[in-house]
Amino acid sequence: MKYPTGFLCSAAVLVVVWVDESLERGTAKQWAPPSGEKSSSGQADSLADPADPADPARALAQAFALKIGSERESRIRDLLSAWAARDAEAALKWVSALENPAARRSARSTVCFAVAEKDPRRAVTLALANGVDEDDDSGLMECLTREWCEKDSETVLKWASEQPPGEWRDRLLASASFVLSKSDPTEAARLVPGFEPGNLHDEAAMAVLHQWALKDSSAALQWAQGFSEPTLRERALVEISNLRHSMVSHE
């Protein structure tokens, strides 16, 4: 079954991608190292150790000077993650100064995911405090919400439900409902009717239905039969039928 971006955290969100030449020119120029620090090959002569907390901004400037490629991407990602582990606020302050929106979003995602490994609630707070709602976040908030929900679904649901009605709130609740559906699909199903009608509502319903049907296809079928929208109801019934057929064929 295909889920929308809000449910699955794409690997592209988790990796800092700096491959576009126009992005390279704009960002590398802004954070170029002091003159004399490049070798004739275009690489920095001496790269700061990512584990060295002395000057992460300078280390990142050196990393930006590297030629575009996986080594450069990996180094930038490692530097941002290491900085986030020591001082996430400072790392995000640096990230916020990036002029290129794509670079800013990617770097912010890297820092926030590094924080979320230990404290997803703090990662959500930091993301919101550093402009995630001002940029197209490329699914960052949904991913962070999912990670937080894995650890504390009750708090996440309360927080998401208190957001102003609209797409933003529904995106957060859809992410939470998907996580909840794996352990308590009945409770997750109660969230879906509160979404505004449209694609997000339908995809949230299908995601919950899928997880529910894996646990109890009869209960999921009863829920699906109550869908008021004919197209969604038919789609849900086909989904359950396909899952049942798949389960039988693998027995």
PDB file of C-alpha atoms in Angstrom:
ATOM      1  CA  MET A   1       0.000   0.000   0.000  1.00  0.00           C
ATOM      2  CA  LYS A   2       1.265   3.469  -0.824  1.00  0.00           C
ATOM      3  CA  TYR A   3       1.366   6.033   1.972  1.00  0.00           C
ATOM      4  CA  PRO A   4       1.728   9.802   1.623  1.00  0.00           C
ATOM      5  CA  THR A   5       4.855  11.691   2.604  1.00  0.00           C
ATOM      6  CA  GLY A   6       3.394  12.449   6.014  1.00  0.00           C
ATOM      7  CA  PHE A   7       3.464   8.788   6.990  1.00  0.00           C
ATOM      8  CA  LEU A   8       6.834   7.665   5.705  1.00  0.00           C
ATOM      9  CA  CYS A   9      10.002   9.603   6.397  1.00  0.00           C
ATOM     10  CA  SER A  10      11.800   9.629   3.085  1.00  0.00           C
ATOM     11  CA  ALA A  11      15.536   8.995   3.200  1.00  0.00           C
ATOM     12  CA  ALA A  12      15.913  12.221   1.274  1.00  0.00           C
ATOM     13  CA  VAL A  13      14.679  14.121   4.320  1.00  0.00           C
ATOM     14  CA  LEU A  14      17.264  12.446   6.505  1.00  0.00           C
ATOM     15  CA  VAL A  15      20.246  13.307   4.339  1.00  0.00           C
ATOM     16  CA  VAL A  16      21.705  16.690   3.559  1.00  0.00           C
ATOM     17  CA  VAL A  17      21.638  16.927  -0.228  1.00  0.00           C
ATOM     18  CA  TRP A  18      23.866  19.539  -1.802  1.00  0.00           C
ATOM     19  CA  VAL A  19      24.096  18.259  -5.394  1.00  0.00           C
ATOM     20  CA  ASP A  20      22.557  21.065  -7.422  1.00  0.00           C
ATOM     21  CA  GLU A  21      25.244  23.282  -8.957  1.00  0.00           C
ATOM     22  CA  SER A  22      23.322  26.486  -8.379  1.00  0.00           C
ATOM     23  CA  LEU A  23      22.873  25.523  -4.734  1.00  0.00           C
ATOM     24  CA  GLU A  24      26.571  24.738  -4.507  1.00  0.00           C
ATOM     25  CA  ARG A  25      27.565  28.133  -5.859  1.00  0.00           C
ATOM     26  CA  GLY A  26      25.246  30.092  -3.599  1.00  0.00           C
ATOM     27  CA  THR A  27      25.975  28.191  -0.395  1.00  0.00           C
ATOM     28  CA  ALA A  28      29.670  27.523  -0.832  1.00  0.00           C
ATOM     29  CA  LYS A  29      30.304  31.159  -1.598  1.00  0.00           C
ATOM     30  CA  GLN A  30      28.492  32.228   1.540  1.00  0.00           C
ATOM     31  CA  TRP A  31      30.448  29.839   3.763  1.00  0.00           C
ATOM     32  CA  ALA A  32      33.767  29.675   1.922  1.00  0.00           C
ATOM     33  CA  PRO A  33      36.833  29.155   4.164  1.00  0.00           C
ATOM     34  CA  PRO A  34      39.479  31.893   4.519  1.00  0.00           C
ATOM     35  CA  SER A  35      41.730  32.341   1.513  1.00  0.00           C
ATOM     36  CA  GLY A  36      44.676  30.002   1.329  1.00  0.00           C
ATOM     37  CA  GLU A  37      42.900  27.024   2.880  1.00  0.00           C
ATOM     38  CA  LYS A  38      42.156  25.238  -0.392  1.00  0.00           C
ATOM     39  CA  SER A  39      44.587  22.968  -2.146  1.00  0.00           C
ATOM     40  CA  SER A  40      45.108  23.080  -5.897  1.00  0.00           C
ATOM     41  CA  SER A  41      42.611  20.229  -6.220  1.00  0.00           C
ATOM     42  CA  GLY A  42      39.867  22.334  -4.672  1.00  0.00           C
ATOM     43  CA  GLN A  43      39.842  20.338  -1.438  1.00  0.00           C
ATOM     44  CA  ALA A  44      40.477  21.939   1.927  1.00  0.00           C
ATOM     45  CA  ASP A  45      44.097  21.352   3.006  1.00  0.00           C
ATOM     46  CA  SER A  46      43.154  20.619   6.597  1.00  0.00           C
ATOM     47  CA  LEU A  47      39.705  19.617   7.689  1.00  0.00           C
ATOM     48  CA  ALA A  48      38.649  20.103  11.278  1.00  0.00           C
ATOM     49  CA  ASP A  49      37.773  16.952  13.180  1.00  0.00           C
ATOM     50  CA  PRO A  50      33.962  16.567  13.468  1.00  0.00           C
ATOM     51  CA  ALA A  51      34.479  15.544  17.080  1.00  0.00           C
ATOM     52  CA  ASP A  52      36.388  18.754  17.841  1.00  0.00           C
ATOM     53  CA  PRO A  53      33.939  21.236  19.442  1.00  0.00           C
ATOM     54  CA  ALA A  54      36.294  24.198  19.027  1.00  0.00           C
ATOM     55  CA  ASP A  55      34.845  25.712  15.867  1.00  0.00           C
ATOM     56  CA  PRO A  56      32.084  23.703  14.137  1.00  0.00           C
ATOM     57  CA  ALA A  57      31.121  26.669  11.959  1.00  0.00           C
ATOM     58  CA  ARG A  58      34.651  26.808  10.541  1.00  0.00           C
ATOM     59  CA  ALA A  59      34.641  23.034   9.997  1.00  0.00           C
ATOM     60  CA  LEU A  60      31.389  23.336   8.082  1.00  0.00           C
ATOM     61  CA  ALA A  61      32.820  26.154   5.988  1.00  0.00           C
ATOM     62  CA  GLN A  62      35.697  23.846   5.061  1.00  0.00           C
ATOM     63  CA  ALA A  63      33.274  21.034   4.252  1.00  0.00           C
ATOM     64  CA  PHE A  64      31.311  23.311   1.939  1.00  0.00           C
ATOM     65  CA  ALA A  65      34.544  23.942   0.029  1.00  0.00           C
ATOM     66  CA  LEU A  66      34.876  20.275  -0.898  1.00  0.00           C
ATOM     67  CA  LYS A  67      33.910  19.098  -4.353  1.00  0.00           C
ATOM     68  CA  ILE A  68      30.293  18.001  -4.699  1.00  0.00           C
ATOM     69  CA  GLY A  69      29.907  14.317  -3.990  1.00  0.00           C
ATOM     70  CA  SER A  70      29.056  11.735  -1.365  1.00  0.00           C
ATOM     71  CA  GLU A  71      32.143  12.551   0.713  1.00  0.00           C
ATOM     72  CA  ARG A  72      31.094  16.182   0.967  1.00  0.00           C
ATOM     73  CA  GLU A  73      27.490  15.312   1.836  1.00  0.00           C
ATOM     74  CA  SER A  74      28.601  12.804   4.446  1.00  0.00           C
ATOM     75  CA  ARG A  75      31.011  15.244   6.040  1.00  0.00           C
ATOM     76  CA  ILE A  76      28.430  18.040   6.263  1.00  0.00           C
ATOM     77  CA  ARG A  77      25.933  15.607   7.752  1.00  0.00           C
ATOM     78  CA  ASP A  78      28.458  14.331  10.304  1.00  0.00           C
ATOM     79  CA  LEU A  79      29.495  17.838  11.308  1.00  0.00           C
ATOM     80  CA  LEU A  80      25.905  19.008  11.771  1.00  0.00           C
ATOM     81  CA  SER A  81      24.969  15.885  13.741  1.00  0.00           C
ATOM     82  CA  ALA A  82      27.997  16.213  16.017  1.00  0.00           C
ATOM     83  CA  TRP A  83      27.271  19.895  16.603  1.00  0.00           C
ATOM     84  CA  ALA A  84      23.625  19.091  17.334  1.00  0.00           C
ATOM     85  CA  ALA A  85      24.672  16.586  19.980  1.00  0.00           C
ATOM     86  CA  ARG A  86      26.721  19.281  21.765  1.00  0.00           C
ATOM     87  CA  ASP A  87      24.685  22.430  21.165  1.00  0.00           C
ATOM     88  CA  ALA A  88      21.599  22.054  18.993  1.00  0.00           C
ATOM     89  CA  GLU A  89      20.512  25.658  19.513  1.00  0.00           C
ATOM     90  CA  ALA A  90      23.820  26.991  18.185  1.00  0.00           C
ATOM     91  CA  ALA A  91      23.726  24.584  15.239  1.00  0.00           C
ATOM     92  CA  LEU A  92      20.222  25.688  14.301  1.00  0.00           C
ATOM     93  CA  LYS A  93      21.161  29.349  14.650  1.00  0.00           C
ATOM     94  CA  TRP A  94      23.916  28.733  12.099  1.00  0.00           C
ATOM     95  CA  VAL A  95      21.522  26.811   9.860  1.00  0.00           C
ATOM     96  CA  SER A  96      18.954  29.624   9.984  1.00  0.00           C
ATOM     97  CA  ALA A  97      21.501  31.977   8.436  1.00  0.00           C
ATOM     98  CA  LEU A  98      21.734  29.903   5.262  1.00  0.00           C
ATOM     99  CA  GLU A  99      20.202  31.956   2.492  1.00  0.00           C
ATOM    100  CA  ASN A 100      19.296  29.087   0.174  1.00  0.00           C
ATOM    101  CA  PRO A 101      15.926  27.616   1.282  1.00  0.00           C
ATOM    102  CA  ALA A 102      16.768  24.079   0.136  1.00  0.00           C
ATOM    103  CA  ALA A 103      20.086  24.114   1.978  1.00  0.00           C
ATOM    104  CA  ARG A 104      18.415  25.525   5.071  1.00  0.00           C
ATOM    105  CA  ARG A 105      15.691  22.856   5.067  1.00  0.00           C
ATOM    106  CA  SER A 106      18.147  20.002   4.591  1.00  0.00           C
ATOM    107  CA  ALA A 107      20.523  21.232   7.287  1.00  0.00           C
ATOM    108  CA  ARG A 108      17.670  21.862   9.713  1.00  0.00           C
ATOM    109  CA  SER A 109      16.383  18.325   9.125  1.00  0.00           C
ATOM    110  CA  THR A 110      19.801  16.851   9.852  1.00  0.00           C
ATOM    111  CA  VAL A 111      20.112  18.740  13.138  1.00  0.00           C
ATOM    112  CA  CYS A 112      16.556  17.969  14.253  1.00  0.00           C
ATOM    113  CA  PHE A 113      16.831  14.263  13.475  1.00  0.00           C
ATOM    114  CA  ALA A 114      20.080  14.092  15.418  1.00  0.00           C
ATOM    115  CA  VAL A 115      18.287  15.576  18.427  1.00  0.00           C
ATOM    116  CA  ALA A 116      15.229  13.341  17.905  1.00  0.00           C
ATOM    117  CA  GLU A 117      17.298  10.195  18.338  1.00  0.00           C
ATOM    118  CA  LYS A 118      17.336  10.887  22.080  1.00  0.00           C
ATOM    119  CA  ASP A 119      14.607  13.478  22.595  1.00  0.00           C
ATOM    120  CA  PRO A 120      11.994  13.798  19.819  1.00  0.00           C
ATOM    121  CA  ARG A 121       9.872  16.173  21.878  1.00  0.00           C
ATOM    122  CA  ARG A 122      12.775  18.613  22.095  1.00  0.00           C
ATOM    123  CA  ALA A 123      13.429  18.140  18.376  1.00  0.00           C
ATOM    124  CA  VAL A 124       9.858  19.231  17.618  1.00  0.00           C
ATOM    125  CA  THR A 125      10.229  22.261  19.881  1.00  0.00           C
ATOM    126  CA  LEU A 126      13.516  23.258  18.256  1.00  0.00           C
ATOM    127  CA  ALA A 127      12.145  22.810  14.740  1.00  0.00           C
ATOM    128  CA  LEU A 128       9.196  25.084  15.461  1.00  0.00           C
ATOM    129  CA  ALA A 129      11.435  27.652  17.133  1.00  0.00           C
ATOM    130  CA  ASN A 130      13.708  27.763  14.099  1.00  0.00           C
ATOM    131  CA  GLY A 131      11.373  28.442  11.229  1.00  0.00           C
ATOM    132  CA  VAL A 132      10.128  25.028  10.187  1.00  0.00           C
ATOM    133  CA  ASP A 133       6.624  26.473   9.820  1.00  0.00           C
ATOM    134  CA  GLU A 134       7.935  29.278   7.610  1.00  0.00           C
ATOM    135  CA  ASP A 135       9.539  26.959   5.028  1.00  0.00           C
ATOM    136  CA  ASP A 136       8.172  23.998   3.138  1.00  0.00           C
ATOM    137  CA  ASP A 137       9.391  21.445   5.687  1.00  0.00           C
ATOM    138  CA  SER A 138       9.353  18.482   3.243  1.00  0.00           C
ATOM    139  CA  GLY A 139       7.720  16.207   5.793  1.00  0.00           C
ATOM    140  CA  LEU A 140      10.086  17.035   8.659  1.00  0.00           C
ATOM    141  CA  MET A 141       7.352  17.758  11.198  1.00  0.00           C
ATOM    142  CA  GLU A 142       5.455  14.589  10.292  1.00  0.00           C
ATOM    143  CA  CYS A 143       8.601  12.532  10.740  1.00  0.00           C
ATOM    144  CA  LEU A 144       9.459  14.149  14.070  1.00  0.00           C
ATOM    145  CA  THR A 145       5.872  13.704  15.227  1.00  0.00           C
ATOM    146  CA  ARG A 146       6.052  10.026  14.378  1.00  0.00           C
ATOM    147  CA  GLU A 147       9.285   9.585  16.328  1.00  0.00           C
ATOM    148  CA  TRP A 148       7.824  11.408  19.313  1.00  0.00           C
ATOM    149  CA  CYS A 149       4.615   9.385  19.111  1.00  0.00           C
ATOM    150  CA  GLU A 150       6.595   6.139  19.236  1.00  0.00           C
ATOM    151  CA  LYS A 151       7.746   7.170  22.728  1.00  0.00           C
ATOM    152  CA  ASP A 152       4.786   9.128  24.103  1.00  0.00           C
ATOM    153  CA  SER A 153       1.620   8.889  22.028  1.00  0.00           C
ATOM    154  CA  GLU A 154      -0.655  10.397  24.689  1.00  0.00           C
ATOM    155  CA  THR A 155       1.323  13.646  24.902  1.00  0.00           C
ATOM    156  CA  VAL A 156       1.673  13.901  21.133  1.00  0.00           C
ATOM    157  CA  LEU A 157      -2.053  13.450  20.531  1.00  0.00           C
ATOM    158  CA  LYS A 158      -2.893  16.093  23.117  1.00  0.00           C
ATOM    159  CA  TRP A 159      -0.388  18.526  21.599  1.00  0.00           C
ATOM    160  CA  ALA A 160      -1.451  17.901  17.994  1.00  0.00           C
ATOM    161  CA  SER A 161      -5.151  18.131  18.844  1.00  0.00           C
ATOM    162  CA  GLU A 162      -4.605  21.563  20.380  1.00  0.00           C
ATOM    163  CA  GLN A 163      -3.209  22.990  17.137  1.00  0.00           C
ATOM    164  CA  PRO A 164      -5.474  25.318  15.119  1.00  0.00           C
ATOM    165  CA  PRO A 165      -7.843  23.372  12.820  1.00  0.00           C
ATOM    166  CA  GLY A 166      -6.572  22.954   9.277  1.00  0.00           C
ATOM    167  CA  GLU A 167      -4.036  21.081   7.192  1.00  0.00           C
ATOM    168  CA  TRP A 168      -1.151  21.651   9.634  1.00  0.00           C
ATOM    169  CA  ARG A 169      -3.080  20.034  12.487  1.00  0.00           C
ATOM    170  CA  ASP A 170      -4.340  17.201  10.295  1.00  0.00           C
ATOM    171  CA  ARG A 171      -0.849  16.406   9.039  1.00  0.00           C
ATOM    172  CA  LEU A 172       0.404  16.035  12.598  1.00  0.00           C
ATOM    173  CA  LEU A 173      -2.580  13.949  13.668  1.00  0.00           C
ATOM    174  CA  ALA A 174      -2.278  11.769  10.567  1.00  0.00           C
ATOM    175  CA  SER A 175       1.325  10.976  11.476  1.00  0.00           C
ATOM    176  CA  ALA A 176       0.329  10.213  15.052  1.00  0.00           C
ATOM    177  CA  SER A 177      -2.628   8.083  13.971  1.00  0.00           C
ATOM    178  CA  PHE A 178      -0.399   5.945  11.775  1.00  0.00           C
ATOM    179  CA  VAL A 179       1.948   5.207  14.668  1.00  0.00           C
ATOM    180  CA  LEU A 180      -0.970   4.578  17.030  1.00  0.00           C
ATOM    181  CA  SER A 181      -2.663   2.253  14.534  1.00  0.00           C
ATOM    182  CA  LYS A 182       0.161  -0.257  14.917  1.00  0.00           C
ATOM    183  CA  SER A 183      -0.596  -0.743  18.609  1.00  0.00           C
ATOM    184  CA  ASP A 184      -4.174   0.488  19.022  1.00  0.00           C
ATOM    185  CA  PRO A 185      -5.992   0.757  15.682  1.00  0.00           C
ATOM    186  CA  THR A 186      -9.358   1.290  17.364  1.00  0.00           C
ATOM    187  CA  GLU A 187      -8.100   4.452  19.039  1.00  0.00           C
ATOM    188  CA  ALA A 188      -6.352   5.579  15.845  1.00  0.00           C
ATOM    189  CA  ALA A 189      -9.601   5.152  13.909  1.00  0.00           C
ATOM    190  CA  ARG A 190     -11.325   7.586  16.282  1.00  0.00           C
ATOM    191  CA  LEU A 191      -8.999  10.352  15.112  1.00  0.00           C
ATOM    192  CA  VAL A 192      -9.782  10.078  11.401  1.00  0.00           C
ATOM    193  CA  PRO A 193     -13.322  11.554  11.374  1.00  0.00           C
ATOM    194  CA  GLY A 194     -11.914  14.750  12.849  1.00  0.00           C
ATOM    195  CA  PHE A 195      -9.823  15.474   9.744  1.00  0.00           C
ATOM    196  CA  GLU A 196     -11.080  17.877   7.131  1.00  0.00           C
ATOM    197  CA  PRO A 197     -12.478  16.101   4.028  1.00  0.00           C
ATOM    198  CA  GLY A 198      -9.961  15.547   1.271  1.00  0.00           C
ATOM    199  CA  ASN A 199      -6.892  13.562   0.298  1.00  0.00           C
ATOM    200  CA  LEU A 200      -5.222  13.771   3.698  1.00  0.00           C
ATOM    201  CA  HIS A 201      -8.324  12.387   5.405  1.00  0.00           C
ATOM    202  CA  ASP A 202      -8.582   9.537   2.902  1.00  0.00           C
ATOM    203  CA  GLU A 203      -4.913   8.584   3.126  1.00  0.00           C
ATOM    204  CA  ALA A 204      -5.031   8.668   6.933  1.00  0.00           C
ATOM    205  CA  ALA A 205      -8.079   6.414   6.874  1.00  0.00           C
ATOM    206  CA  MET A 206      -6.386   3.955   4.534  1.00  0.00           C
ATOM    207  CA  ALA A 207      -3.192   3.882   6.579  1.00  0.00           C
ATOM    208  CA  VAL A 208      -5.101   3.116   9.774  1.00  0.00           C
ATOM    209  CA  LEU A 209      -7.275   0.595   7.968  1.00  0.00           C
ATOM    210  CA  HIS A 210      -4.248  -1.256   6.627  1.00  0.00           C
ATOM    211  CA  GLN A 211      -2.672  -1.639  10.056  1.00  0.00           C
ATOM    212  CA  TRP A 212      -6.012  -2.610  11.614  1.00  0.00           C
ATOM    213  CA  ALA A 213      -6.708  -5.226   8.957  1.00  0.00           C
ATOM    214  CA  LEU A 214      -3.346  -6.847   9.627  1.00  0.00           C
ATOM    215  CA  LYS A 215      -4.451  -7.374  13.234  1.00  0.00           C
ATOM    216  CA  ASP A 216      -8.206  -7.904  12.884  1.00  0.00           C
ATOM    217  CA  SER A 217      -9.606  -7.843   9.361  1.00  0.00           C
ATOM    218  CA  SER A 218     -13.193  -8.346  10.546  1.00  0.00           C
ATOM    219  CA  ALA A 219     -13.105  -5.262  12.772  1.00  0.00           C
ATOM    220  CA  ALA A 220     -11.387  -3.283  10.017  1.00  0.00           C
ATOM    221  CA  LEU A 221     -14.061  -4.399   7.541  1.00  0.00           C
ATOM    222  CA  GLN A 222     -16.838  -3.261   9.847  1.00  0.00           C
ATOM    223  CA  TRP A 223     -15.173   0.143  10.160  1.00  0.00           C
ATOM    224  CA  ALA A 224     -14.671   0.444   6.388  1.00  0.00           C
ATOM    225  CA  GLN A 225     -18.294  -0.401   5.668  1.00  0.00           C
ATOM    226  CA  GLY A 226     -19.297   2.670   7.645  1.00  0.00           C
ATOM    227  CA  PHE A 227     -17.350   5.094   5.434  1.00  0.00           C
ATOM    228  CA  SER A 228     -19.840   7.604   4.046  1.00  0.00           C
ATOM    229  CA  GLU A 229     -17.831   8.470   0.917  1.00  0.00           C
ATOM    230  CA  PRO A 230     -18.497   5.758  -1.712  1.00  0.00           C
ATOM    231  CA  THR A 231     -15.097   5.954  -3.433  1.00  0.00           C
ATOM    232  CA  LEU A 232     -13.198   5.696  -0.162  1.00  0.00           C
ATOM    233  CA  ARG A 233     -15.449   2.879   1.048  1.00  0.00           C
ATOM    234  CA  GLU A 234     -14.883   0.881  -2.146  1.00  0.00           C
ATOM    235  CA  ARG A 235     -11.140   1.479  -1.965  1.00  0.00           C
ATOM    236  CA  ALA A 236     -11.091   0.312   1.665  1.00  0.00           C
ATOM    237  CA  LEU A 237     -13.051  -2.853   0.884  1.00  0.00           C
ATOM    238  CA  VAL A 238     -10.661  -3.710  -1.942  1.00  0.00           C
ATOM    239  CA  GLU A 239      -7.709  -3.148   0.407  1.00  0.00           C
ATOM    240  CA  ILE A 240      -9.113  -5.568   2.986  1.00  0.00           C
ATOM    241  CA  SER A 241      -9.928  -8.146   0.319  1.00  0.00           C
ATOM    242  CA  ASN A 242      -6.397  -7.962  -1.053  1.00  0.00           C
ATOM    243  CA  LEU A 243      -4.864  -8.282   2.409  1.00  0.00           C
ATOM    244  CA  ARG A 244      -6.998 -11.303   3.219  1.00  0.00           C
ATOM    245  CA  HIS A 245      -6.051 -12.946  -0.057  1.00  0.00           C
ATOM    246  CA  SER A 246      -2.367 -12.239   0.610  1.00  0.00           C
ATOM    247  CA  MET A 247      -2.560 -13.696   4.101  1.00  0.00           C
ATOM    248  CA  VAL A 248      -4.248 -16.879   2.872  1.00  0.00           C
ATOM    249  CA  SER A 249      -1.740 -17.360   0.061  1.00  0.00           C
ATOM    250  CA  HIS A 250       1.160 -17.181   2.542  1.00  0.00           C
ATOM    251  CA  GLU A 251      -0.281 -19.702   4.973  1.00  0.00           C
TER     252      GLU A 251
END
